[in-house]
XYZ file of C-alpha atoms in Angstrom:
463
model
C 0.398 10.518 -15.452
C -1.870 11.730 -12.860
C -0.805 10.727 -9.406
C -3.868 12.370 -7.907
C -5.438 9.000 -7.223
C -7.782 9.411 -10.160
C -6.517 8.735 -13.654
C -6.281 11.862 -15.722
C -9.023 12.350 -18.215
C -9.511 13.965 -21.532
C -12.770 15.398 -20.397
C -14.958 13.180 -18.267
C -13.469 9.710 -18.138
C -10.197 10.202 -16.332
C -6.948 8.704 -17.525
C -3.248 9.091 -17.024
C -2.264 11.244 -19.821
C -4.865 13.426 -21.362
C -6.033 16.648 -19.799
C -3.845 18.632 -22.126
C -2.062 17.448 -25.248
C -2.136 13.731 -24.476
C -0.366 11.950 -27.249
C 2.398 9.440 -27.234
C 4.783 10.295 -30.046
C 8.104 8.713 -30.899
C 9.118 5.119 -30.680
C 11.688 4.520 -27.931
C 15.198 5.031 -29.170
C 14.361 7.740 -31.678
C 15.757 11.155 -30.862
C 13.326 14.038 -30.747
C 14.175 17.728 -30.563
C 11.015 19.775 -30.796
C 10.774 23.034 -32.678
C 9.073 25.862 -30.827
C 5.931 26.944 -32.725
C 4.897 30.452 -33.604
C 1.669 31.273 -31.813
C -0.809 28.437 -32.133
C 1.018 26.715 -34.995
C 1.548 22.981 -34.767
C 4.497 21.961 -32.613
C 6.782 19.926 -34.809
C 9.119 17.206 -33.493
C 12.482 17.001 -35.254
C 15.359 14.641 -34.678
C 18.135 14.837 -32.069
C 18.420 15.386 -28.334
C 19.833 18.497 -26.782
C 23.281 18.353 -25.183
C 22.353 19.882 -21.850
C 24.556 20.645 -18.868
C 24.039 18.657 -15.688
C 21.990 20.258 -12.959
C 22.532 20.253 -9.244
C 20.224 19.440 -6.376
C 19.158 22.976 -5.652
C 22.496 24.305 -4.362
C 23.602 27.700 -5.592
C 27.290 26.996 -4.967
C 29.478 27.483 -1.890
C 30.699 30.916 -2.932
C 27.457 32.232 -4.413
C 25.551 35.052 -2.791
C 22.545 33.737 -0.819
C 19.363 34.043 -2.825
C 16.390 35.734 -1.222
C 12.851 36.498 -2.217
C 9.494 34.784 -2.324
C 7.890 32.425 -4.827
C 4.466 30.895 -5.262
C 4.270 27.176 -6.025
C 1.050 25.714 -7.393
C 1.028 22.052 -6.413
C -1.408 19.634 -8.096
C -0.694 16.676 -5.819
C -3.696 15.196 -4.014
C -4.564 15.152 -0.317
C -2.721 11.897 0.292
C 0.437 13.168 -1.359
C 0.376 16.730 -0.023
C 2.016 16.015 3.360
C 5.131 14.621 1.654
C 5.402 17.601 -0.675
C 4.921 19.884 2.323
C 7.956 18.203 3.884
C 10.010 18.789 0.742
C 9.041 22.449 0.586
C 10.020 22.850 4.235
C 13.364 21.145 3.558
C 14.016 23.535 0.662
C 13.342 26.540 2.865
C 15.742 25.215 5.505
C 18.409 24.924 2.819
C 17.546 28.379 1.437
C 16.354 30.384 4.440
C 16.204 33.578 2.398
C 13.536 32.163 0.059
C 9.926 32.037 1.197
C 7.658 29.563 -0.637
C 3.911 30.114 -0.756
C 2.799 26.507 -1.273
C -0.682 26.505 -2.818
C -2.674 23.319 -3.405
C -4.615 23.456 -6.686
C -6.965 20.626 -7.740
C -5.417 18.789 -10.664
C -8.453 18.935 -12.918
C -8.731 22.720 -12.451
C -5.049 23.592 -12.598
C -4.495 24.113 -16.317
C -7.486 26.403 -16.795
C -6.740 28.313 -13.588
C -3.149 28.784 -14.678
C -4.198 30.198 -18.049
C -6.629 32.528 -16.295
C -3.883 33.615 -13.866
C -1.549 34.409 -16.751
C -4.234 36.620 -18.227
C -4.587 38.578 -14.986
C -0.863 38.789 -14.282
C -1.103 36.544 -11.206
C 0.530 33.350 -12.481
C 2.533 31.337 -9.930
C 6.298 31.294 -10.194
C 6.349 27.483 -10.343
C 3.626 25.091 -11.497
C 3.451 21.331 -11.203
C 2.198 20.692 -14.735
C 1.029 17.521 -16.406
C 3.402 16.542 -19.215
C 0.597 17.043 -21.702
C 0.238 20.727 -20.824
C 3.821 21.741 -21.523
C 3.645 21.898 -25.311
C 0.560 24.090 -25.332
C 2.093 26.431 -22.771
C 5.328 26.650 -24.760
C 3.292 27.540 -27.853
C 1.739 30.413 -25.934
C 5.113 31.702 -24.639
C 3.951 31.094 -21.076
C 7.006 29.279 -19.718
C 10.565 30.331 -18.922
C 13.507 28.741 -20.697
C 15.634 26.965 -18.074
C 18.686 26.515 -20.299
C 21.860 27.337 -18.396
C 20.071 27.680 -15.042
C 20.310 25.514 -11.914
C 17.014 23.885 -12.925
C 18.190 22.683 -16.347
C 17.869 18.879 -16.480
C 20.702 16.835 -17.974
C 19.044 14.375 -20.393
C 21.441 11.548 -19.587
C 20.357 11.689 -15.938
C 16.654 11.238 -16.696
C 14.491 8.597 -18.325
C 14.403 9.449 -22.028
C 10.636 9.546 -22.354
C 10.334 11.851 -19.332
C 12.922 14.468 -20.321
C 11.655 14.511 -23.896
C 8.554 16.381 -22.771
C 10.514 19.516 -21.776
C 12.884 19.839 -24.754
C 11.835 22.232 -27.515
C 14.312 23.441 -30.097
C 17.286 24.929 -28.260
C 15.285 25.567 -25.096
C 14.282 23.627 -21.986
C 10.886 24.363 -20.486
C 10.750 22.519 -17.188
C 12.218 19.631 -15.227
C 10.541 16.196 -15.007
C 9.375 15.340 -11.487
C 7.373 12.083 -11.709
C 6.429 9.773 -14.556
C 4.059 6.922 -15.327
C 2.789 4.738 -18.123
C 0.078 2.187 -18.846
C 0.640 -1.510 -18.228
C -1.263 -4.787 -18.485
C -2.691 -5.766 -15.097
C -3.847 -9.342 -14.625
C -5.472 -11.504 -11.963
C -3.052 -14.343 -11.211
C -5.717 -16.547 -9.619
C -7.934 -16.352 -12.708
C -4.912 -17.076 -14.879
C -4.099 -20.147 -12.796
C -7.688 -21.393 -13.018
C -7.551 -20.981 -16.807
C -4.182 -22.751 -17.053
C -2.296 -19.600 -18.101
C 1.266 -19.359 -16.799
C 2.471 -15.948 -18.039
C 1.036 -12.646 -19.283
C 0.249 -12.324 -22.999
C 2.885 -10.746 -25.201
C 0.756 -9.769 -28.223
C -2.738 -8.374 -28.653
C -3.683 -11.494 -30.613
C -2.486 -13.595 -27.684
C -4.423 -11.341 -25.305
C -7.569 -12.175 -27.234
C -6.846 -15.906 -26.998
C -6.163 -15.561 -23.263
C -9.419 -13.686 -22.779
C -11.426 -16.394 -24.482
C -9.660 -19.076 -22.434
C -10.475 -17.276 -19.180
C -14.099 -16.737 -20.213
C -14.457 -20.432 -21.018
C -12.710 -21.712 -17.874
C -14.162 -19.283 -15.322
C -17.159 -17.034 -14.780
C -15.030 -13.926 -15.385
C -14.525 -11.740 -18.448
C -11.197 -12.046 -20.219
C -10.291 -8.347 -20.410
C -12.151 -5.086 -19.807
C -11.464 -1.931 -21.851
C -11.642 1.811 -21.316
C -12.999 3.919 -24.164
C -10.839 6.974 -23.431
C -8.608 7.884 -26.355
C -5.491 7.797 -24.183
C -6.154 4.111 -23.590
C -6.284 3.542 -27.357
C -2.658 4.622 -27.714
C -1.092 1.234 -26.799
C -2.986 -0.301 -29.726
C -1.670 2.417 -32.070
C 1.888 2.265 -30.725
C 1.787 -1.509 -31.166
C 1.639 -0.806 -34.896
C 4.328 1.907 -34.765
C 1.867 4.693 -35.455
C 0.022 7.516 -33.762
C -2.682 10.104 -34.318
C -0.434 12.223 -36.520
C 3.045 12.266 -38.030
C 4.189 15.825 -37.270
C 7.319 15.617 -39.433
C 5.297 14.709 -42.519
C 2.337 16.898 -41.474
C 0.116 13.895 -41.986
C -2.925 12.715 -40.048
C -2.230 8.997 -39.580
C -5.193 7.919 -37.449
C -6.955 6.547 -40.567
C -3.898 4.885 -42.121
C -3.336 1.160 -42.448
C -1.270 0.860 -39.270
C -3.737 2.804 -37.119
C -6.686 0.824 -38.455
C -4.833 -2.403 -37.615
C -4.275 -1.161 -34.083
C -7.857 -0.037 -33.496
C -9.060 -3.270 -35.101
C -7.068 -5.245 -32.528
C -9.002 -3.486 -29.772
C -12.339 -3.959 -31.556
C -11.567 -7.637 -32.100
C -11.321 -8.179 -28.358
C -14.989 -7.226 -28.087
C -16.145 -8.883 -31.299
C -14.559 -12.187 -30.306
C -16.071 -12.217 -26.831
C -12.732 -11.828 -25.066
C -13.976 -8.476 -23.725
C -17.469 -7.151 -23.046
C -18.673 -4.100 -24.933
C -17.754 -1.133 -22.709
C -20.496 1.201 -21.492
C -21.068 4.394 -23.422
C -20.230 6.473 -20.346
C -18.053 5.970 -17.263
C -16.060 3.235 -18.957
C -13.019 3.769 -16.751
C -15.009 3.231 -13.564
C -16.657 0.142 -15.058
C -13.279 -1.298 -16.072
C -11.607 -0.602 -12.734
C -14.586 -1.915 -10.778
C -14.871 -5.176 -12.719
C -11.175 -5.919 -12.368
C -11.147 -4.933 -8.686
C -14.036 -7.307 -7.933
C -12.379 -10.213 -9.743
C -14.943 -10.132 -12.548
C -12.285 -9.709 -15.254
C -8.839 -11.254 -15.660
C -7.078 -8.330 -17.393
C -7.164 -4.571 -17.916
C -4.835 -1.829 -19.136
C -4.232 0.795 -16.456
C -1.590 2.854 -14.676
C 0.071 2.931 -11.253
C -2.549 5.327 -9.868
C -5.022 2.386 -9.940
C -2.980 0.131 -7.643
C -3.928 1.630 -4.265
C -7.612 1.145 -5.033
C -7.002 -2.453 -6.101
C -5.065 -3.287 -2.943
C -8.022 -2.018 -0.958
C -10.130 -4.920 -2.242
C -10.356 -8.535 -0.992
C -9.282 -9.806 -4.421
C -5.891 -8.058 -4.314
C -5.553 -7.329 -0.581
C -2.002 -8.622 -0.081
C -0.792 -7.707 -3.567
C 0.238 -11.272 -4.362
C -2.651 -11.807 -6.786
C -1.875 -8.699 -8.885
C 0.250 -9.219 -11.962
C 1.712 -6.244 -13.855
C 3.415 -6.536 -17.233
C 4.252 -4.284 -20.198
C 1.427 -3.703 -22.653
C 1.208 -6.364 -25.388
C 2.699 -5.851 -28.832
C 1.020 -5.453 -32.181
C 1.337 -7.446 -35.376
C 4.897 -6.308 -36.065
C 6.158 -7.158 -32.605
C 6.304 -3.575 -31.321
C 4.834 -2.606 -27.964
C 4.401 0.936 -26.750
C 2.568 2.770 -24.025
C 2.108 6.536 -23.599
C 4.237 8.464 -21.131
C 2.447 10.391 -18.402
C 3.751 12.346 -15.451
C 4.414 15.854 -14.199
C 7.014 18.514 -14.872
C 7.876 21.484 -12.691
C 7.760 24.560 -14.920
C 8.631 28.202 -14.287
C 6.346 30.949 -15.528
C 7.730 33.319 -18.146
C 8.509 36.739 -16.756
C 8.611 35.659 -13.123
C 10.297 38.381 -11.045
C 11.870 35.686 -8.857
C 13.571 33.612 -11.534
C 16.651 32.490 -9.584
C 14.654 31.451 -6.539
C 12.194 29.567 -8.758
C 15.033 27.805 -10.578
C 16.641 26.709 -7.323
C 13.295 25.420 -6.099
C 12.714 23.381 -9.263
C 16.244 21.978 -9.064
C 15.786 20.943 -5.433
C 12.340 19.391 -5.906
C 13.443 17.297 -8.901
C 16.772 16.133 -7.439
C 17.348 12.393 -7.017
C 17.129 12.516 -3.223
C 13.712 14.126 -3.303
C 12.462 11.827 -6.053
C 13.543 8.773 -4.066
C 11.641 10.040 -1.014
C 8.505 10.596 -3.093
C 8.804 7.112 -4.579
C 9.273 5.407 -1.220
C 6.544 7.281 0.605
C 3.970 7.726 -2.162
C 4.785 5.007 -4.675
C 5.250 7.488 -7.529
C 7.742 6.701 -10.279
C 10.897 8.857 -10.419
C 12.123 10.487 -13.601
C 15.798 10.476 -12.546
C 17.692 7.249 -13.111
C 19.648 7.693 -9.862
C 16.398 7.681 -7.876
C 15.754 4.061 -8.819
C 17.675 2.767 -5.822
C 17.492 -0.763 -4.446
C 14.973 0.447 -1.888
C 12.730 1.927 -4.589
C 12.895 -1.151 -6.804
C 12.348 -3.542 -3.877
C 8.638 -2.773 -4.099
C 7.119 -5.189 -6.657
C 4.633 -2.637 -8.014
C 7.249 0.061 -8.608
C 9.590 -2.548 -10.054
C 6.909 -3.805 -12.429
C 6.013 -0.315 -13.644
C 9.681 0.585 -14.019
C 9.972 -2.422 -16.347
C 6.727 -1.492 -18.100
C 8.172 1.985 -18.649
C 10.818 0.441 -20.926
C 8.009 0.193 -23.471
C 6.885 3.796 -22.969
C 6.748 6.182 -25.904
C 7.686 9.891 -25.641
C 4.851 12.309 -26.201
C 4.362 14.218 -29.422
C 3.008 17.722 -28.764
C -0.343 18.612 -30.283
C -1.835 22.034 -30.967
C -5.258 21.019 -29.662
C -4.741 17.799 -27.757
C -7.767 18.018 -25.488
C -10.120 18.503 -28.440
C -8.454 15.742 -30.456
C -8.653 13.210 -27.644
C -12.268 14.098 -26.946
C -13.028 13.469 -30.627
C -11.075 10.217 -30.575
C -12.918 9.024 -27.486
C -16.279 9.543 -29.161
C -15.292 7.552 -32.244
C -13.348 4.893 -30.309
C -16.382 4.320 -28.084
C -18.549 3.853 -31.164
C -16.035 1.378 -32.627
C -15.804 -0.716 -29.460
C -19.581 -0.771 -29.120
C -20.027 -1.919 -32.715
C -21.553 1.282 -34.065
C -18.957 1.710 -36.814
C -15.928 -0.075 -38.208
C -12.380 0.957 -37.335
C -11.699 1.981 -40.937
C -14.858 4.055 -41.324
C -14.668 5.623 -37.874
C -11.030 6.640 -38.165
C -11.490 7.928 -41.723
C -14.327 10.208 -40.624
C -12.267 11.392 -37.670
C -9.241 12.188 -39.829
C -11.341 14.215 -42.253
C -12.919 16.124 -39.364
C -9.482 17.042 -38.054
C -8.256 18.042 -41.498
C -11.280 20.237 -42.018
C -10.771 22.124 -38.785
C -7.883 21.553 -36.382
C -5.227 20.394 -38.851
C -6.109 21.942 -42.182
C -2.453 22.100 -43.239
C -2.109 18.302 -42.934
C -2.696 15.559 -45.448
C -4.592 12.405 -44.518
C -3.182 8.900 -44.745
C -6.022 6.468 -45.388
C -6.209 2.694 -45.239
C -4.916 1.145 -48.415
C -2.881 4.248 -49.335
C 0.757 5.072 -48.782
C 1.872 7.429 -46.062
C 1.445 5.358 -42.915
């Protein structure tokens, strides 16, 4: 997720999970230990979770020698969030007076490229606040330190499964989850009431029926869509599929299940339940229409809420409904996991200080503070206190997160999601069919990015 106030994009649209490798992977409940790749080889997800030791809250132990030194922390939080993170950094330095933290604010959309450049010049920060989609690519390039056995090592049982999954690779741990997010169905309760609808839809087919009912009963659209590939993932996860199956080294985006999922999205437009999205700036068009009360439903993340509450339509929050994303034809529902991890650069000369900092910043007490003051979703289970869950928005997204899917690492996620966005836009605008568009996309990937993969196609086995 991007908690920068703008959804994270895979290029120019902005969305919550796609500036790096943005791909939801496993169904909830399936274990996933990732194998560390050699060089730029594909990161493969294999079964089982790591048995990791519990971590502390940044304390080096009552009898340990005080740690001293200085570290640089690149923080990708936005201007609204920065004061709270400044407070946390100051609290860490009071607890560890021998450690000096150079707290550097780096714009989120520049951070990954600037980090890679800094690695090349030997000036990488000790600690980076990294989007969950960046971690796999950085692990593939041997850019991150293994935190196994250090104070920063996260204990999986203490974190939300989908959040901790993003830092586990083989027998190593490359970061600690700090905040998380996911996509959810947002709906306008007043428009639902006017259309005689009493609850959110549970299936994509029901969503289509709801959209048509709203369009007939009111002057609003039923649902508005974003063309970004990240926003296509709930339709794929609803059919228990994804862009690829890394275990089988198969491109699944053109298989039967994926075509069913993309067809569900296309059907919303074809039926009239949703308008055809614009070719460009689809996220802004979606958010704006919903914010103005011109559409009854949209799929979006928690970063969108503050903007909505700033409008007359949702001013007091009472008119905003939030529910898990609808399910597909088989009854499955799944939304991609976003968020940020704190990672330590490989070869940092201040490893212990960096580890203590990561441990402190991701401890339950700090995560609860961030949730209460900024509305961000914690990754630690213990941070979901009564006070945190008393807020209806956080409570709703916490429930929506039960349908979240852990991310599968990709070797070239940014390129793949940019390609998917182009084809998905064409599908939603009626320029091609889901089957034809996804088949062409799969062959493009096989011919370049994933030439060691087979392709599952509609009507064939393998998906």
